[in-house]
Coordinates of C-alpha atoms in Angstrom, one line a residue:
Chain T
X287 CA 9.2 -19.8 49.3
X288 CA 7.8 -17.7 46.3
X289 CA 9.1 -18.2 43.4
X290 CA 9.5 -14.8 41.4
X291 CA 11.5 -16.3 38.3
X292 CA 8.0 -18.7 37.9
X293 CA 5.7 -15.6 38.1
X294 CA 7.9 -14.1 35.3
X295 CA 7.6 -17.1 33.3
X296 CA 3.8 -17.5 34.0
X297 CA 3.3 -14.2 32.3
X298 CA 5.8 -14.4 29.8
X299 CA 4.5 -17.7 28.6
X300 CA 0.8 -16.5 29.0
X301 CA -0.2 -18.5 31.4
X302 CA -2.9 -16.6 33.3
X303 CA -3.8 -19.3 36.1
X304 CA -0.6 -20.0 36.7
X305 CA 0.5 -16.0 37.7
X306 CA -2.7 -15.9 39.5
X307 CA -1.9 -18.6 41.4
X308 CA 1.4 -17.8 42.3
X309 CA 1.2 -14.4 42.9
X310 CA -1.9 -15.8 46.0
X311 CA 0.8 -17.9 46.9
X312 CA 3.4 -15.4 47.1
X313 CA 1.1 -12.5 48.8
X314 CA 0.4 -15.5 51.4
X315 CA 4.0 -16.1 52.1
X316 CA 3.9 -12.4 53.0
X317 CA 6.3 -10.9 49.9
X318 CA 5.8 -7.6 49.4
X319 CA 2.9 -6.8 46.6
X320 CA 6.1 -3.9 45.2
X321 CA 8.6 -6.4 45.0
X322 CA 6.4 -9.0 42.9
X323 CA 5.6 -5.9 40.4
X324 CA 9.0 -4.9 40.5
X325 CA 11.0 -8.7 40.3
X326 CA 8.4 -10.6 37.9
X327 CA 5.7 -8.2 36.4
X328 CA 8.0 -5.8 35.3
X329 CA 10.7 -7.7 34.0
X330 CA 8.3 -10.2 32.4
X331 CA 6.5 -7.4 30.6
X332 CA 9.8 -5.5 29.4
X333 CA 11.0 -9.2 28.0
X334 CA 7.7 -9.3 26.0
X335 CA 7.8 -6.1 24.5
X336 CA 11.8 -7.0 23.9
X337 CA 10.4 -10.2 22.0
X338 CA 7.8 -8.4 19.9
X339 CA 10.3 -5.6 19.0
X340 CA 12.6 -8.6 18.2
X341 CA 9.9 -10.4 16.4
X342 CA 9.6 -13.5 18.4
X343 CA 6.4 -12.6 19.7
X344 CA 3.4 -11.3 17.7
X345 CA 0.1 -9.9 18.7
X346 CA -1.4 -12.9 19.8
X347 CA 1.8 -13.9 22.4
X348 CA 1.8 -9.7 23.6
X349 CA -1.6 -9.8 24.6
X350 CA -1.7 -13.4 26.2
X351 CA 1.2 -11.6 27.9
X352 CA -0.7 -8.9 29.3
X353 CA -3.9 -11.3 30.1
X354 CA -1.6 -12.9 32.5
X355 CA 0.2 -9.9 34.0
X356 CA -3.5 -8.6 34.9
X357 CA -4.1 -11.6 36.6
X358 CA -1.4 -11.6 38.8
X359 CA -2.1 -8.0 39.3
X360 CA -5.5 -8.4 40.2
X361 CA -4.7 -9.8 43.8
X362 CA -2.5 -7.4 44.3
X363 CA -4.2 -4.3 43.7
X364 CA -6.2 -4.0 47.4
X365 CA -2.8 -4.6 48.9
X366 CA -1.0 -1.6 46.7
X367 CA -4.2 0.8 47.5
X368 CA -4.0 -0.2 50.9
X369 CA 0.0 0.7 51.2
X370 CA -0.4 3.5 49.3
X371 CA 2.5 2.3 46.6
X372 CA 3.0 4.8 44.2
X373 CA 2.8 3.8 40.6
X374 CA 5.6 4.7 38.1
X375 CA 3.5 7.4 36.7
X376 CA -0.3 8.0 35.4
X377 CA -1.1 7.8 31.9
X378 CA -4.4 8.7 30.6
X379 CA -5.0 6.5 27.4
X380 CA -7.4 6.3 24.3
X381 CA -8.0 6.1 20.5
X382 CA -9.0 9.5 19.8
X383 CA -12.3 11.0 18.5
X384 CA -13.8 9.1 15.1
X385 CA -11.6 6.5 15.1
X386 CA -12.2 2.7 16.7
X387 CA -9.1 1.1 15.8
X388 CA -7.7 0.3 19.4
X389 CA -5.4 -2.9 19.0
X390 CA -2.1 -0.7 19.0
X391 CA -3.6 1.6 21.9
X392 CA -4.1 -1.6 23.8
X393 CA -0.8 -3.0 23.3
X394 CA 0.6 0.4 25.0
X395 CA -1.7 -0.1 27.2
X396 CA -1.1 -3.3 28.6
X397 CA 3.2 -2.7 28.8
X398 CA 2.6 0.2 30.7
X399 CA 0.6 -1.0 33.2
X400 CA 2.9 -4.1 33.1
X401 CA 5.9 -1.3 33.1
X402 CA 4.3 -0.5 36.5
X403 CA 2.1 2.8 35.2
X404 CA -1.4 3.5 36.3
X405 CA -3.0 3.3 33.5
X406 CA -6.3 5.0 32.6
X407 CA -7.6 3.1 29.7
X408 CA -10.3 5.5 28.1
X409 CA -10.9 2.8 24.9
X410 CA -11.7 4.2 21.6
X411 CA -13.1 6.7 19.7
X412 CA -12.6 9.1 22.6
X413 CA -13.8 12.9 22.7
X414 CA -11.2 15.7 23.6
X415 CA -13.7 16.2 26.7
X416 CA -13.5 13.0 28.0
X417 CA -9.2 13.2 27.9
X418 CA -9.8 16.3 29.5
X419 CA -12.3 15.2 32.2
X420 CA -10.2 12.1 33.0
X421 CA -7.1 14.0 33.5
X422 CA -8.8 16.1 35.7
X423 CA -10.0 13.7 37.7
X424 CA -7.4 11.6 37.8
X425 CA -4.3 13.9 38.2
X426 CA -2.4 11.9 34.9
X427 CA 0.8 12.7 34.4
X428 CA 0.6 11.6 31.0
X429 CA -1.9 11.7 28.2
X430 CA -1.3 9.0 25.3
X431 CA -3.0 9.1 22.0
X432 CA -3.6 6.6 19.2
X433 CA -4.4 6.7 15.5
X434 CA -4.7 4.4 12.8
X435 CA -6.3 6.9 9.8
X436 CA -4.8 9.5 8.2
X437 CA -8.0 11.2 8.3
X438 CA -8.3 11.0 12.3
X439 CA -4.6 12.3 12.9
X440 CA -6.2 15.9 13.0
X441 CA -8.5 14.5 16.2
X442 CA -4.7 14.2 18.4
X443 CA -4.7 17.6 17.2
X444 CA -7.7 18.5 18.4
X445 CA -6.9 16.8 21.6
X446 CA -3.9 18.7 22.4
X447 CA -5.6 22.0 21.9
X448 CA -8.1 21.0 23.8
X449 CA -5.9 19.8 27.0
X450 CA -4.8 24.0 26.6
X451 CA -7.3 25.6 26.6
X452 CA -8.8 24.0 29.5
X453 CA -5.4 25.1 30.9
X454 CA -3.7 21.1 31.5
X455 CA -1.5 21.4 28.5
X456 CA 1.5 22.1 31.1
X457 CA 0.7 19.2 33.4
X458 CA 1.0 16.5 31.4
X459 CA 3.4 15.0 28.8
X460 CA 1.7 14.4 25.6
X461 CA 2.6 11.3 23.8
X462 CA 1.3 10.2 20.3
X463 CA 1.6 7.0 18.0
X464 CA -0.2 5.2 15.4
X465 CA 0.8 3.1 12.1
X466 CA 0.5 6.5 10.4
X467 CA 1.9 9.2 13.5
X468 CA 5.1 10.4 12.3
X469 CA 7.6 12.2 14.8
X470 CA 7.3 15.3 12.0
X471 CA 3.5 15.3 13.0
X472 CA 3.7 15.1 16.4
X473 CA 6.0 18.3 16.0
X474 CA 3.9 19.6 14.4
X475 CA 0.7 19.1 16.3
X476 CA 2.8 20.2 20.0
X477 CA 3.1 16.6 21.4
X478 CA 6.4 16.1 23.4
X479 CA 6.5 13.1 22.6
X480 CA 6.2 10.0 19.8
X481 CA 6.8 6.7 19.4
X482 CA 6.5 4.0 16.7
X483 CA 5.6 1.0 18.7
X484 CA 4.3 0.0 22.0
X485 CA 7.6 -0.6 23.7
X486 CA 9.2 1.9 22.6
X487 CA 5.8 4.1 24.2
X488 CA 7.1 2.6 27.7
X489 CA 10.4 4.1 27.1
X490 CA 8.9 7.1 26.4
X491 CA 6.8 7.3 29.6
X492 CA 9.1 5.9 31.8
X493 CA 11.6 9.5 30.3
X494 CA 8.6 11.5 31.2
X495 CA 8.1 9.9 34.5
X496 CA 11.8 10.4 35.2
X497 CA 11.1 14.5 34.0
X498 CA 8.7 14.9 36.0
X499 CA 8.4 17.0 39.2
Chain B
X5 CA -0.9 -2.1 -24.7
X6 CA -4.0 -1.2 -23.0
X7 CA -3.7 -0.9 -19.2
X8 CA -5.7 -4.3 -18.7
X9 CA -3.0 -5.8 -21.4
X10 CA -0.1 -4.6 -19.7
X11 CA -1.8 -6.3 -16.2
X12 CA -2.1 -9.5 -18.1
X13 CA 1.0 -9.7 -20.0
X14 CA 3.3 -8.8 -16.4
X15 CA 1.2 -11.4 -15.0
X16 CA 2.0 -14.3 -17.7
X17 CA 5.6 -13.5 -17.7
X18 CA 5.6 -11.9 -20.8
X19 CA 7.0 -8.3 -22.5
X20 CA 5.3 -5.1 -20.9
X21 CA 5.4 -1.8 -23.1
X22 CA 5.9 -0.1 -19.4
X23 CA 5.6 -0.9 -15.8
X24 CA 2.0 -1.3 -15.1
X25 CA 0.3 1.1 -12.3
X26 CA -2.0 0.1 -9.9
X27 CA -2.0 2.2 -6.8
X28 CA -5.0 1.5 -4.2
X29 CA -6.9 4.9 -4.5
X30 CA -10.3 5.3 -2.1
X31 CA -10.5 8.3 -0.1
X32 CA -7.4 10.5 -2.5
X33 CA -10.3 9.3 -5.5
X34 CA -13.2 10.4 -3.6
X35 CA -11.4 13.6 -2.9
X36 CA -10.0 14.3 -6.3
X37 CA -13.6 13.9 -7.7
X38 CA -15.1 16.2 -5.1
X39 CA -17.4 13.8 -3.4
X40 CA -18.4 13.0 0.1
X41 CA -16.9 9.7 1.5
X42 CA -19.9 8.6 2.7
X43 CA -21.4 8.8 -0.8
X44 CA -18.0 6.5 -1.8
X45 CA -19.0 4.0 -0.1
X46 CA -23.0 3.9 0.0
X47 CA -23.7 4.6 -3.6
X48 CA -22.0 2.3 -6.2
X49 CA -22.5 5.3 -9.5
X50 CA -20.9 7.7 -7.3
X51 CA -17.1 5.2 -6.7
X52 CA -17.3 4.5 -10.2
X53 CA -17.3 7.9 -11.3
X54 CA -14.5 8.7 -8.9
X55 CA -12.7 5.7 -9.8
X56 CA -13.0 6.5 -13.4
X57 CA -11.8 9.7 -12.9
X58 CA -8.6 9.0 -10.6
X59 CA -7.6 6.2 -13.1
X60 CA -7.9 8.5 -16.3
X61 CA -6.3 11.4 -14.7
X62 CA -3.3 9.4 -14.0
X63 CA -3.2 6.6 -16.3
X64 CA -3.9 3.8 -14.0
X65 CA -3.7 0.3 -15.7
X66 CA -6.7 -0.5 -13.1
X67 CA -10.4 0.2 -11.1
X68 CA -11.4 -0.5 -7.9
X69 CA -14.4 -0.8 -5.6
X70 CA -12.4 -1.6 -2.7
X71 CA -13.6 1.0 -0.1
X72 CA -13.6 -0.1 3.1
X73 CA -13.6 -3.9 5.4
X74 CA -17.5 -3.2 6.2
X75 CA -19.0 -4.6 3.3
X76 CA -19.7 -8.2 4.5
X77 CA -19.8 -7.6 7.9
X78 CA -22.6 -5.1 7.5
X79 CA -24.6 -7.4 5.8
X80 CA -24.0 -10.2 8.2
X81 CA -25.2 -7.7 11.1
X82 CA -22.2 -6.4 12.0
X83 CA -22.8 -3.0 13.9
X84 CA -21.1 -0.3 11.8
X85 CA -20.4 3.4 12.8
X86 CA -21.3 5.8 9.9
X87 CA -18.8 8.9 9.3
X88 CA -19.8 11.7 7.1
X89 CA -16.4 11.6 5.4
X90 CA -14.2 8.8 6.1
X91 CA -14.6 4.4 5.8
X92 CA -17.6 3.3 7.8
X93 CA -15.9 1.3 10.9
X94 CA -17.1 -2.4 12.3
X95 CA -17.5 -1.4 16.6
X96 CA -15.3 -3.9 17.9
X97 CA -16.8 -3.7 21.7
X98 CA -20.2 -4.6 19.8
X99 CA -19.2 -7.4 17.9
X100 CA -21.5 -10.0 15.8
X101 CA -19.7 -12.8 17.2
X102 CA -19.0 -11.6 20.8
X103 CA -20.4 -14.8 22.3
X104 CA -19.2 -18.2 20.2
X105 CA -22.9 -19.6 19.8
X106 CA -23.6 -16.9 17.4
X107 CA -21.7 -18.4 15.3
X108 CA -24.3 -21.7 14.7
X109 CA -26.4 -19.7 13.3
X110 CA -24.4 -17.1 11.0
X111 CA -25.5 -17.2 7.4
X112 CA -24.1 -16.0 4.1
X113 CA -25.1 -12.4 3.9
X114 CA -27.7 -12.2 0.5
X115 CA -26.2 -11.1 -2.3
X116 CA -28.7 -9.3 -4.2
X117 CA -28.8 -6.3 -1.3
X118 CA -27.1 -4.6 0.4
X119 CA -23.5 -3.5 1.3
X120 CA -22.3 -6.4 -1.1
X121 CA -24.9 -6.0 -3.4
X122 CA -23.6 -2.1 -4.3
X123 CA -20.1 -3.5 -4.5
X124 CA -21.0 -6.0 -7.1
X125 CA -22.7 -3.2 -9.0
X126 CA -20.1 -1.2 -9.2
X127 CA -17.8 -3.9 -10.5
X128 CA -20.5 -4.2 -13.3
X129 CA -20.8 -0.7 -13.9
X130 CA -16.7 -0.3 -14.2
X131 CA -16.5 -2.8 -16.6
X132 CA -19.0 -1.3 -18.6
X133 CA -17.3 1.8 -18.9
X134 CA -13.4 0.5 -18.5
X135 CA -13.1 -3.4 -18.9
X136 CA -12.2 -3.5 -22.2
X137 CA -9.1 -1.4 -21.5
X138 CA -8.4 -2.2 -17.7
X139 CA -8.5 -4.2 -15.1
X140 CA -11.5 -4.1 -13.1
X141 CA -10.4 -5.1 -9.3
X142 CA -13.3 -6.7 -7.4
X143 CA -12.5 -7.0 -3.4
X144 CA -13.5 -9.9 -0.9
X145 CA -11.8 -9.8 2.9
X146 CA -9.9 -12.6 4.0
X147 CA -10.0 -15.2 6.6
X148 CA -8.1 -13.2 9.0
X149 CA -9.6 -10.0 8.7
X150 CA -13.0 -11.1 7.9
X151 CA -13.3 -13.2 11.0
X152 CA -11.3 -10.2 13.1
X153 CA -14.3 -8.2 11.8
X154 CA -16.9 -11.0 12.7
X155 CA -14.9 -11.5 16.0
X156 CA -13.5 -8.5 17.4
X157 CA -9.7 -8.3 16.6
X158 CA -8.4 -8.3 20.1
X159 CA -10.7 -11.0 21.0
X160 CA -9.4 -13.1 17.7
X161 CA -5.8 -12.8 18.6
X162 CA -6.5 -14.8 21.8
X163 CA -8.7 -16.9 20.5
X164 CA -5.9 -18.8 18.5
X165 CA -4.2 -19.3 21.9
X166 CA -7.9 -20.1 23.4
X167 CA -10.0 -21.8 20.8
X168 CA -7.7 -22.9 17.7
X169 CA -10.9 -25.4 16.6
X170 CA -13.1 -22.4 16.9
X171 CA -10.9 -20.3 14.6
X172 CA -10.0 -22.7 11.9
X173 CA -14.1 -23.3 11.9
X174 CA -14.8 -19.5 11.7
X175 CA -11.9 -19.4 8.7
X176 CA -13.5 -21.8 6.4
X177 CA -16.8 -20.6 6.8
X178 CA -15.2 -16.9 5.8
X179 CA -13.9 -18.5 3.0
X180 CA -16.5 -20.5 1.9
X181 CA -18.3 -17.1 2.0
X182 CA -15.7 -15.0 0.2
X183 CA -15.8 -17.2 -2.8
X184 CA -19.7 -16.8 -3.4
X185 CA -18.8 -13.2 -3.3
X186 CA -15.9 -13.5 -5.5
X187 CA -18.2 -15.4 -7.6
X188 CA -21.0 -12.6 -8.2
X189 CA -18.2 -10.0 -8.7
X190 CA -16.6 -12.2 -11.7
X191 CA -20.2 -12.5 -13.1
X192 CA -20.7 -9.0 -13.0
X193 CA -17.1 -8.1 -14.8
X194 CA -14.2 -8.1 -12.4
X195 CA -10.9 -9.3 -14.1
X196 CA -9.4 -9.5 -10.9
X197 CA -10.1 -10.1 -7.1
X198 CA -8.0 -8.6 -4.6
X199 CA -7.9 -10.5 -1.1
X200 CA -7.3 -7.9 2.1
X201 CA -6.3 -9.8 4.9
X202 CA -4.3 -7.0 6.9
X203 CA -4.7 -8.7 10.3
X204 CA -2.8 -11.3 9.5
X205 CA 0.4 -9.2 9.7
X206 CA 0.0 -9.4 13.0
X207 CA -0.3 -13.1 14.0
X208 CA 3.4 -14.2 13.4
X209 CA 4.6 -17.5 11.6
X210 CA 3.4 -20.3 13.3
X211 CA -0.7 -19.3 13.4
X212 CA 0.0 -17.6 9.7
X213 CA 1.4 -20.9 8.2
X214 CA -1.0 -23.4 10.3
X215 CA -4.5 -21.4 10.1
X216 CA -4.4 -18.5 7.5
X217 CA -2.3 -19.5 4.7
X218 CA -4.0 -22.8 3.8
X219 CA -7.7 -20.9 3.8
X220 CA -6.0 -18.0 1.2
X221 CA -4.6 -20.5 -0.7
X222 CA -7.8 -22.1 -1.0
X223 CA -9.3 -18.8 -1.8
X224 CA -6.7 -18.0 -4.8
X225 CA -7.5 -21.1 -5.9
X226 CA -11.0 -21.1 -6.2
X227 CA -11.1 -17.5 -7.7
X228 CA -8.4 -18.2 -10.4
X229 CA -10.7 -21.2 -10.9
X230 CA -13.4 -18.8 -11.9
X231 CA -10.9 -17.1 -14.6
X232 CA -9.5 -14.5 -13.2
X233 CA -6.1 -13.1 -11.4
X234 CA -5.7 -12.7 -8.1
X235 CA -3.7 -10.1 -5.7
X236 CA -3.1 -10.4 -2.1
X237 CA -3.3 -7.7 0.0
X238 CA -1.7 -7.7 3.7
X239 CA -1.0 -4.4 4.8
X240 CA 1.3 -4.1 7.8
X241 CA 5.1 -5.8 8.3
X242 CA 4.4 -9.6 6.7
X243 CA 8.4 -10.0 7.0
X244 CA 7.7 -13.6 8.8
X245 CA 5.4 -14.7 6.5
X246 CA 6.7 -13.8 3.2
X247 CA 7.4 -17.2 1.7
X248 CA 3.9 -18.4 2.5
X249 CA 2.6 -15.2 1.3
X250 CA 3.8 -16.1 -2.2
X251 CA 2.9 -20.2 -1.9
X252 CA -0.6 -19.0 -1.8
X253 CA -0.3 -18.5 -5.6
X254 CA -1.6 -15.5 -5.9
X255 CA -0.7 -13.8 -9.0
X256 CA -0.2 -10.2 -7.5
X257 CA 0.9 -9.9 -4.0
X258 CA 1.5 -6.4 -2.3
X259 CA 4.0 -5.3 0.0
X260 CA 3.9 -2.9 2.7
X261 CA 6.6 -0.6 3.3
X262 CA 7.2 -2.8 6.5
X263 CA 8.2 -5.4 4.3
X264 CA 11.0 -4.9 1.8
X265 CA 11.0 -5.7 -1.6
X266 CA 14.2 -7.4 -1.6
X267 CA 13.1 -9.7 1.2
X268 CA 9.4 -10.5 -1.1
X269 CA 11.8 -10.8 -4.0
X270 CA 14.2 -13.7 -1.9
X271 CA 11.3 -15.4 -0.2
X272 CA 9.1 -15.6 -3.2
X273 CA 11.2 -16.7 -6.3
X274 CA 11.7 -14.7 -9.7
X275 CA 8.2 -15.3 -10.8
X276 CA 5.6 -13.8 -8.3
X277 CA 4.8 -10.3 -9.4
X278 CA 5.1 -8.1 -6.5
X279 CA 3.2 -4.5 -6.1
X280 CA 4.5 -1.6 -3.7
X281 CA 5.9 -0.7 -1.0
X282 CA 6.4 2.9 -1.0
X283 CA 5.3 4.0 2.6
X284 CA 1.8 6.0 1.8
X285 CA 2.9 8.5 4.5
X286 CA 6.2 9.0 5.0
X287 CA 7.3 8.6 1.0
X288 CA 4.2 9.6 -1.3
X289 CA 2.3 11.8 1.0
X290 CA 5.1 13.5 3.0
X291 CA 7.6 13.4 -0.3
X292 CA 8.3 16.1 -3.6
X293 CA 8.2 13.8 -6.8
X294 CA 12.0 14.3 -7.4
X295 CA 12.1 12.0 -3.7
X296 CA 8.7 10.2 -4.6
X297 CA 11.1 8.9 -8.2
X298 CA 13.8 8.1 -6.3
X299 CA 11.9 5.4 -4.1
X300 CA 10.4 4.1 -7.0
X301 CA 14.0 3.8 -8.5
X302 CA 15.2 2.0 -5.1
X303 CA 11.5 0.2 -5.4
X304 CA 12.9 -1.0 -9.0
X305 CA 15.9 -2.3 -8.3
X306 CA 14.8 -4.5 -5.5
X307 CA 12.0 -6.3 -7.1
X308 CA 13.8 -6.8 -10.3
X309 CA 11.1 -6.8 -13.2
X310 CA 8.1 -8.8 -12.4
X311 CA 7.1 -5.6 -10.4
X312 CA 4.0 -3.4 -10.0
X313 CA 3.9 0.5 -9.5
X314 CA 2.1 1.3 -6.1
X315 CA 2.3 2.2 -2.5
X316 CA 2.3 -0.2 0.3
X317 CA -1.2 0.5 1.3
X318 CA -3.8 3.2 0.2
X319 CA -2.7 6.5 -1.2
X320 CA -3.6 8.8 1.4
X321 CA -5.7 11.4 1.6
X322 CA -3.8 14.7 1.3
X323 CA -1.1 13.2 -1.1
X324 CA -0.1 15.8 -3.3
X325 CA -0.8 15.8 -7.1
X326 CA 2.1 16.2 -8.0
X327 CA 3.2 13.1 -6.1
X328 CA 0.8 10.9 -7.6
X329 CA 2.0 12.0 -11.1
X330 CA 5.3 11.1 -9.9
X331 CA 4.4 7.7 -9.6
X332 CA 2.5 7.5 -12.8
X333 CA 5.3 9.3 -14.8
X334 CA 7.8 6.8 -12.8
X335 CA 5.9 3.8 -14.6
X336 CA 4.7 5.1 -18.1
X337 CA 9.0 5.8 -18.6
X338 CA 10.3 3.0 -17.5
X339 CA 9.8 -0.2 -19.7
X340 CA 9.0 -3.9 -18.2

């Protein structure tokens, strides 16, 4: 029988053949794809982000973490498509316009789409147009913006006036973070939302997916 | 005391006339001298006017021609995206060492052109114009950051899960580099050598104390070979890495305002002058200067006096003035 504790552990540990292999193993035992997000991705990706907030884990261990929980997701992804499983919520992600710095943004990332999100990850450097296009095309829930410079902080600005005048601003939930975001910024720029680390972001989302229609 | 004097004498444990000043000033000195930061970074005359500026206008004990982590790579044929006016930044999804096997043939970049070459001529031109009466702070990037730039950062981070052999190799040749760089910035003037190595705040204890801290200890140890001090410069929260921050034995070592000063003061002994860790943002930028002199005060207190007046990282752009005067009213009143 599948072993969902030992998928947890795969990913928790890192361990990227290991959760590919048992999650093969577990879809050919006939578990259901949800329950194998829900029982071992999920939790193992919550612990993670529990462990870097905690400082047990660093960098490196987060994004082993998240190396592995896209290989066990990989397998799995046909099967969800094919059942039509919902995802927790859509985020559309990205760096925003001049800056490249994407580490953080890819930390947020990866514990959302291990929080069970779909994420959209748009990289760095990203326009206003192309957060605009990929929420259209997409139907995102949420939009989620990075920063590491002072001197790009205007560009979530920017991005946010953007996403209104193209007439989204009301469908999404706006969330914002960055070494140097402060929740005073993201008042003032009209975000809904901000966060200081990448699991806290997961909190975040998961409140806006619970908010929203 | 002149500003380099006062530098010196925290440094050797001896009586300061005041605390010594020595905020990291880039784009808030480009700003306040009304240039372009693309002209900062690219033309050597143009920081050293700026930096001449920003440390007479508020009594820094110190210059700079830290300006940005492109310098080496650049050289080394690092794809850099230009801005018109902010840091030149290394494209991570383009990175020199994307595949391992261009490593083999990775050379030291030449030192009489280029993106180093302009940073060594504006250590000379600073101490021309300053080095009798302060400090004059050349820059080199360490291991971690260096071979993050060389690397890719994200790709780095699994690598010391991956390929340990591959990263301690990538480390000493980064190394082995930054001290020929150090090198020509001593020959040239520089009284000090500050060592950024931001991305190792983010690798935890284990990788910091088997792979990074060894290679910046050999790097403190060859530059204060040459003569002069060193300060060590990791940005971010270094709170699990504090004690071997200070066995590196460099003379200065900043903290972010991630990492408390009472925590650098406990892990590193009495003797290791520390430097910060005002938050940039939150305190100096965000802050009035009656707020800005209180964290200074609460800086004060936990150091104790081996201490250095500065923020955590970079004075930001936008800081108010006034804010800035703070600070430098904060250390010219209070004695050592």
């Amino acid at each position: 029988m599948a072993d969902l504790e030992e998928l947890r552990e795969a990913i928790l540990n890192g361990d990227a053949r290991r959760a590919d292999s048992l999650t093969r193993e577990a879809i050919a035992q006939g578990v259901e794809p949800l329950a194998l997000i829900n029982q071992s991705m999920v939790p193992a990706m919550d612990e993670a982000g529990r462990r870097f907030e905690c400082e047990e884990y660093f960098v490196p261990e987060l994004l082993l973490a998240a190396r592995a929980m896209k290989a066990a997701l990989e397998p799995l992804r046909p099967l969800l498509a094919a059942t039509g499983a919902r995802a927790a919520g859509k985020v559309v992600i990205g760096t925003v316009k001049g800056d490249l710095h994407d580490i953080g943004k890819n930390l947020v990332a990866s514990l959302l789409e291990g929080g069970g999100f779909e994420v959209i990850d748009l990289g760095a450097d990203v326009s206003p147009q192309k957060f605009i296009d990929a929420v259209t095309n997409s139907g995102a829930n949420i939009v989620a913006l990075s920063a590491l410079l002072t001197v790009t902080m205007p560009s979530m600005r920017n991005t946010i006036e953007a996403l209104k005048q193209a007439g989204l601003r009301d469908r999404v939930k706006v969330m914002v973070g960055g070494a140097p975001v402060t929740q005073q910024f993201a008042d003032q720029i009209g975000a809904d939302g901000y966060s200081e680390n990448a699991p806290s972001a997961v909190a975040l989302a998961r409140r806006f997916a619970g908010s929203a229609a | 005391m002149t500003g380099k004097e006062r530098v010196q004498a925290m440094v050797n444990g001896a009586a300061v006339d005041r605390l010594p000043l020595m905020p990291i000033t880039m784009m808030f000195a480009a700003d306040c001298a009304g240039v372009r930061y693309r002209d900062y970074v690219t033309r050597h005359d143009v920081l050293v006017e700026a930096q001449l500026a920003v440390a007479e206008r508020f009594g820094f004990d110190y210059v700079s021609v830290i300006s940005d982590p492109a310098r080496e790579a650049a050289d080394l044929g690092a794809v850099v995206e230009w801005f018109d006016d902010q840091p030149p930044a290394i494209v991570e999804s383009r990175a020199l060492l994307t595949e391992k096997a261009a490593f083999q043939s990775l050379r030291f970049p030449d030192f009489s052109a280029g993106r180093v070459r302009d940073r060594i001529e504006g250590v000379r031109l600073l101490a021309r114009h300053t080095g009798a009466e302060r400090m004059v702070e050349g820059w080199v990037e360490g291991p971690c950051a260096m071979a993050a730039d060389l690397r890719g950062l994200n790709t780095l981070m699994l690598d010391l899960y991956d390929d340990e052999g591959f990263v301690r190799e990538l480390f000493e040749f980064v190394v082995a580099m930054e001290v020929e760089f150090a090198r020509v910035q001593v020959a040239a003037g520089a009284t000090l050598i500050g060592i950024g190595d931001a991305a190792a705040s983010l690798i935890g204890p284990k990788f910091y104390a088997a792979l990074v801290q060894p290679l910046e200890t050999k790097l403190v140890a060859a530059i204060r070979e040459m003569g002069v001090m060193t300060r060590l410069h990791i940005c971010g929260n270094t709170r699990k890495i504090l004690t071997g921050m200070g066995a590196t034995g460099a003379d200065i070592v900043d903290l972010d305002f991630l990492s408390p000063l009472k925590e650098g003061r406990a892990a590193m002994g009495p003797r290791q002058v520390l430097l910060g860790n005002m938050d940039p943002v939150r305190a100096l930028r965000d802050g009035t200067p009656e707020s800005v002199t209180a964290v200074l005060e609460r800086c004060w207190d936990e150091a104790g006096p081996r201490w250095i007046v500065g923020a955590g990282c970079e004075v930001t752009r936008g800081t108010p003035l006034e804010n800035v005067e703070a600070m430098a009213a904060f250390a010219r009143s209070r004695h050592g």
